[in-house]
Amino acid sequence: MELVVNGSRRRIQSDPERPLLYVLREELDLTGTKYGCGEGQCRACTVLLDGTPVRSCITPVSKAQGKQVTTIEGLEQNGKLHPVQEAFIKADAMQCGYCTPGMILSAAGLLHKTPHPDETEIKHAMQGNICRCGTYPRIIQAVRMAAGKGIAHA
Ligand code: FES
Ligand code: FES
């Protein structure tokens, strides 16, 4: 099977039903995609398929065929961080950082579809992403910054 991951064609040997998360981490060494619950409940494993966030722990790798897979390693363009990545750094929107790749990809997916979301749309898009450190106010602030919606401290 062949996948397009972060703009590069990659050959993989996996069973088509194997979750995309394990293929990314174990076959392609893209360990920025995190294992949280493994059952679709935390979104630590979020990646983009054609710009849409998916939970890679419950997405068979076969579903990624023919689509552009974007992981946190591939979000920057030409050495420049994605605006959501920059905003997370500016807002200091992390503690342990374990949820951060999934948070950033969920936010990037939201901005891909809705470039100027309001606060309700941001909260709705991010509500399934769990942060065990409770950094939610700064995460929402970062997404607002990336969306050009204000930079007030939460
Ligand atoms: S690891 Fe995928 S949703 Fe928790
Ligand atoms: S920063 Fe630790 S889980 Fe979110």
mmCIF file of C-alpha atoms and ligand atoms in Angstrom:
data_model
loop_
_atom_site.group_PDB
_atom_site.id
_atom_site.type_symbol
_atom_site.label_atom_id
_atom_site.label_comp_id
_atom_site.label_asym_id
_atom_site.label_seq_id
_atom_site.Cartn_x
_atom_site.Cartn_y
_atom_site.Cartn_z
ATOM 1 C CA MET A 1 0.000 0.000 0.000
ATOM 2 C CA GLU A 2 1.157 3.533 -0.641
ATOM 3 C CA LEU A 3 0.366 6.619 1.401
ATOM 4 C CA VAL A 4 1.116 10.289 0.864
ATOM 5 C CA VAL A 5 2.345 11.554 4.226
ATOM 6 C CA ASN A 6 3.477 15.135 4.698
ATOM 7 C CA GLY A 7 3.802 15.485 0.938
ATOM 8 C CA SER A 8 5.960 12.374 0.425
ATOM 9 C CA ARG A 9 4.931 9.025 -1.026
ATOM 10 C CA ARG A 10 5.572 6.261 1.500
ATOM 11 C CA ARG A 11 5.287 2.499 0.920
ATOM 12 C CA ILE A 12 3.922 0.498 3.824
ATOM 13 C CA GLN A 13 3.409 -3.187 4.507
ATOM 14 C CA SER A 14 0.483 -2.955 6.889
ATOM 15 C CA ASP A 15 -2.754 -4.800 6.986
ATOM 16 C CA PRO A 16 -5.357 -2.382 5.547
ATOM 17 C CA GLU A 17 -7.323 -2.545 8.803
ATOM 18 C CA ARG A 18 -4.396 -1.543 11.000
ATOM 19 C CA PRO A 19 -5.044 1.818 12.668
ATOM 20 C CA LEU A 20 -3.253 4.691 10.976
ATOM 21 C CA LEU A 21 -1.748 5.740 14.340
ATOM 22 C CA TYR A 22 0.417 2.618 14.579
ATOM 23 C CA VAL A 23 1.486 2.837 10.952
ATOM 24 C CA LEU A 24 2.617 6.435 11.442
ATOM 25 C CA ARG A 25 4.446 5.776 14.706
ATOM 26 C CA GLU A 26 5.858 2.301 14.171
ATOM 27 C CA GLU A 27 6.368 1.979 10.423
ATOM 28 C CA LEU A 28 7.094 5.567 9.451
ATOM 29 C CA ASP A 29 8.751 6.776 12.698
ATOM 30 C CA LEU A 30 6.420 9.774 12.906
ATOM 31 C CA THR A 31 6.110 9.757 16.671
ATOM 32 C CA GLY A 32 4.685 13.272 16.945
ATOM 33 C CA THR A 33 1.262 11.650 16.630
ATOM 34 C CA LYS A 34 0.472 10.553 20.182
ATOM 35 C CA TYR A 35 -1.177 7.484 21.636
ATOM 36 C CA GLY A 36 -3.595 8.597 24.339
ATOM 37 C CA CYS A 37 -6.531 6.269 24.887
ATOM 38 C CA GLY A 38 -6.406 4.187 21.725
ATOM 39 C CA GLU A 39 -10.182 4.120 21.537
ATOM 40 C CA GLY A 40 -11.300 7.395 20.060
ATOM 41 C CA GLN A 41 -11.889 9.290 23.310
ATOM 42 C CA CYS A 42 -9.074 11.857 23.638
ATOM 43 C CA ARG A 43 -7.898 13.010 20.182
ATOM 44 C CA ALA A 44 -4.221 12.956 21.153
ATOM 45 C CA CYS A 45 -3.793 10.980 17.928
ATOM 46 C CA THR A 46 -5.368 13.574 15.612
ATOM 47 C CA VAL A 47 -3.944 13.928 12.103
ATOM 48 C CA LEU A 48 -5.357 15.569 8.991
ATOM 49 C CA LEU A 49 -6.717 13.658 6.003
ATOM 50 C CA ASP A 50 -7.108 16.116 3.147
ATOM 51 C CA GLY A 51 -7.219 18.882 5.748
ATOM 52 C CA THR A 52 -9.886 17.265 7.928
ATOM 53 C CA PRO A 53 -8.983 16.151 11.479
ATOM 54 C CA VAL A 54 -9.395 12.431 12.163
ATOM 55 C CA ARG A 55 -8.596 10.215 15.136
ATOM 56 C CA SER A 56 -5.831 8.035 13.765
ATOM 57 C CA CYS A 57 -6.249 5.394 16.494
ATOM 58 C CA ILE A 58 -9.635 4.389 15.099
ATOM 59 C CA THR A 59 -8.975 5.110 11.418
ATOM 60 C CA PRO A 60 -7.921 2.077 9.368
ATOM 61 C CA VAL A 61 -4.869 2.892 7.289
ATOM 62 C CA SER A 62 -6.814 1.942 4.164
ATOM 63 C CA LYS A 63 -8.979 5.050 4.691
ATOM 64 C CA ALA A 64 -5.886 7.236 4.253
ATOM 65 C CA GLN A 65 -5.099 5.844 0.820
ATOM 66 C CA GLY A 66 -5.467 8.430 -1.927
ATOM 67 C CA LYS A 67 -5.554 11.272 0.608
ATOM 68 C CA GLN A 68 -2.990 13.744 1.877
ATOM 69 C CA VAL A 69 -2.000 12.709 5.399
ATOM 70 C CA THR A 70 -0.617 15.551 7.511
ATOM 71 C CA THR A 71 1.004 14.937 10.873
ATOM 72 C CA ILE A 72 2.523 17.487 13.221
ATOM 73 C CA GLU A 73 5.911 16.858 11.567
ATOM 74 C CA GLY A 74 4.534 18.073 8.232
ATOM 75 C CA LEU A 75 2.512 21.089 9.262
ATOM 76 C CA GLU A 76 5.260 23.643 8.725
ATOM 77 C CA GLN A 77 5.780 24.885 5.187
ATOM 78 C CA ASN A 78 9.231 25.712 3.815
ATOM 79 C CA GLY A 79 10.708 25.921 7.290
ATOM 80 C CA LYS A 80 7.976 28.251 8.545
ATOM 81 C CA LEU A 81 5.717 27.122 11.346
ATOM 82 C CA HIS A 82 1.977 26.981 10.745
ATOM 83 C CA PRO A 83 0.173 29.982 12.312
ATOM 84 C CA VAL A 84 -1.421 27.664 14.877
ATOM 85 C CA GLN A 85 2.013 26.378 15.910
ATOM 86 C CA GLU A 86 3.288 29.937 16.263
ATOM 87 C CA ALA A 87 0.231 30.915 18.288
ATOM 88 C CA PHE A 88 0.639 27.949 20.656
ATOM 89 C CA ILE A 89 4.208 29.048 21.333
ATOM 90 C CA LYS A 90 3.230 32.694 21.814
ATOM 91 C CA ALA A 91 0.324 31.820 24.108
ATOM 92 C CA ASP A 92 2.420 29.216 25.976
ATOM 93 C CA ALA A 93 -0.508 26.875 25.389
ATOM 94 C CA MET A 94 1.023 23.723 26.841
ATOM 95 C CA GLN A 95 2.403 22.163 29.989
ATOM 96 C CA CYS A 96 3.534 18.580 29.392
ATOM 97 C CA GLY A 97 2.806 18.960 25.682
ATOM 98 C CA TYR A 98 1.361 15.482 25.234
ATOM 99 C CA CYS A 99 -1.957 16.721 23.863
ATOM 100 C CA THR A 100 -0.360 19.508 21.846
ATOM 101 C CA PRO A 101 0.112 17.845 18.435
ATOM 102 C CA GLY A 102 -3.515 16.713 18.430
ATOM 103 C CA MET A 103 -4.717 20.111 19.611
ATOM 104 C CA ILE A 104 -2.717 21.910 16.936
ATOM 105 C CA LEU A 105 -3.945 19.631 14.166
ATOM 106 C CA SER A 106 -7.569 19.958 15.275
ATOM 107 C CA ALA A 107 -7.172 23.739 15.248
ATOM 108 C CA ALA A 108 -5.399 23.684 11.877
ATOM 109 C CA GLY A 109 -8.254 21.595 10.492
ATOM 110 C CA LEU A 110 -10.780 24.080 11.827
ATOM 111 C CA LEU A 111 -8.960 27.052 10.279
ATOM 112 C CA HIS A 112 -8.570 25.171 7.005
ATOM 113 C CA LYS A 113 -12.361 24.882 6.801
ATOM 114 C CA THR A 114 -13.346 28.059 8.660
ATOM 115 C CA PRO A 115 -10.569 30.682 8.510
ATOM 116 C CA HIS A 116 -12.220 33.059 11.008
ATOM 117 C CA PRO A 117 -14.135 30.979 13.524
ATOM 118 C CA ASP A 118 -15.902 32.608 16.442
ATOM 119 C CA GLU A 119 -15.367 31.436 20.007
ATOM 120 C CA THR A 120 -18.287 29.003 19.851
ATOM 121 C CA GLU A 121 -16.944 27.402 16.681
ATOM 122 C CA ILE A 122 -13.485 27.112 18.233
ATOM 123 C CA LYS A 123 -14.831 25.460 21.384
ATOM 124 C CA HIS A 124 -17.018 23.128 19.351
ATOM 125 C CA ALA A 125 -14.104 22.066 17.117
ATOM 126 C CA MET A 126 -11.755 21.528 20.067
ATOM 127 C CA GLN A 127 -14.132 19.996 22.578
ATOM 128 C CA GLY A 128 -13.090 16.396 21.932
ATOM 129 C CA ASN A 129 -9.392 17.123 22.483
ATOM 130 C CA ILE A 130 -8.536 16.276 26.073
ATOM 131 C CA CYS A 131 -5.751 18.052 27.969
ATOM 132 C CA ARG A 132 -4.921 16.304 31.218
ATOM 133 C CA CYS A 133 -2.954 19.383 32.316
ATOM 134 C CA GLY A 134 -6.026 21.614 32.009
ATOM 135 C CA THR A 135 -4.426 24.151 29.720
ATOM 136 C CA TYR A 136 -7.707 24.853 27.957
ATOM 137 C CA PRO A 137 -7.877 28.656 28.432
ATOM 138 C CA ARG A 138 -4.470 29.175 26.832
ATOM 139 C CA ILE A 139 -5.257 26.679 24.082
ATOM 140 C CA ILE A 140 -8.437 28.552 23.175
ATOM 141 C CA GLN A 141 -6.482 31.810 23.349
ATOM 142 C CA ALA A 142 -3.893 30.390 20.935
ATOM 143 C CA VAL A 143 -6.545 29.323 18.450
ATOM 144 C CA ARG A 144 -8.148 32.762 18.671
ATOM 145 C CA MET A 145 -4.749 34.334 18.009
ATOM 146 C CA ALA A 146 -4.189 32.104 14.987
ATOM 147 C CA ALA A 147 -7.631 33.007 13.720
ATOM 148 C CA GLY A 148 -6.885 36.702 14.141
ATOM 149 C CA LYS A 149 -9.604 37.003 16.711
ATOM 150 C CA GLY A 150 -7.812 38.779 19.506
ATOM 151 C CA ILE A 151 -4.968 38.117 21.882
ATOM 152 C CA ALA A 152 -6.380 38.918 25.298
ATOM 153 C CA HIS A 153 -5.005 36.749 28.070
ATOM 154 C CA ALA A 154 -7.478 34.158 29.299
HETATM 155 S S1 FES B 1 -5.530 7.964 21.140
HETATM 156 FE FE1 FES B 1 -6.931 8.336 19.545
HETATM 157 S S2 FES B 1 -8.619 9.294 20.470
HETATM 158 FE FE2 FES B 1 -7.290 8.798 22.144
HETATM 159 S S1 FES B 2 -0.426 20.059 28.057
HETATM 160 FE FE1 FES B 2 -0.341 18.171 29.155
HETATM 161 S S2 FES B 2 -1.975 17.021 28.320
HETATM 162 FE FE2 FES B 2 -2.252 18.990 27.497
#
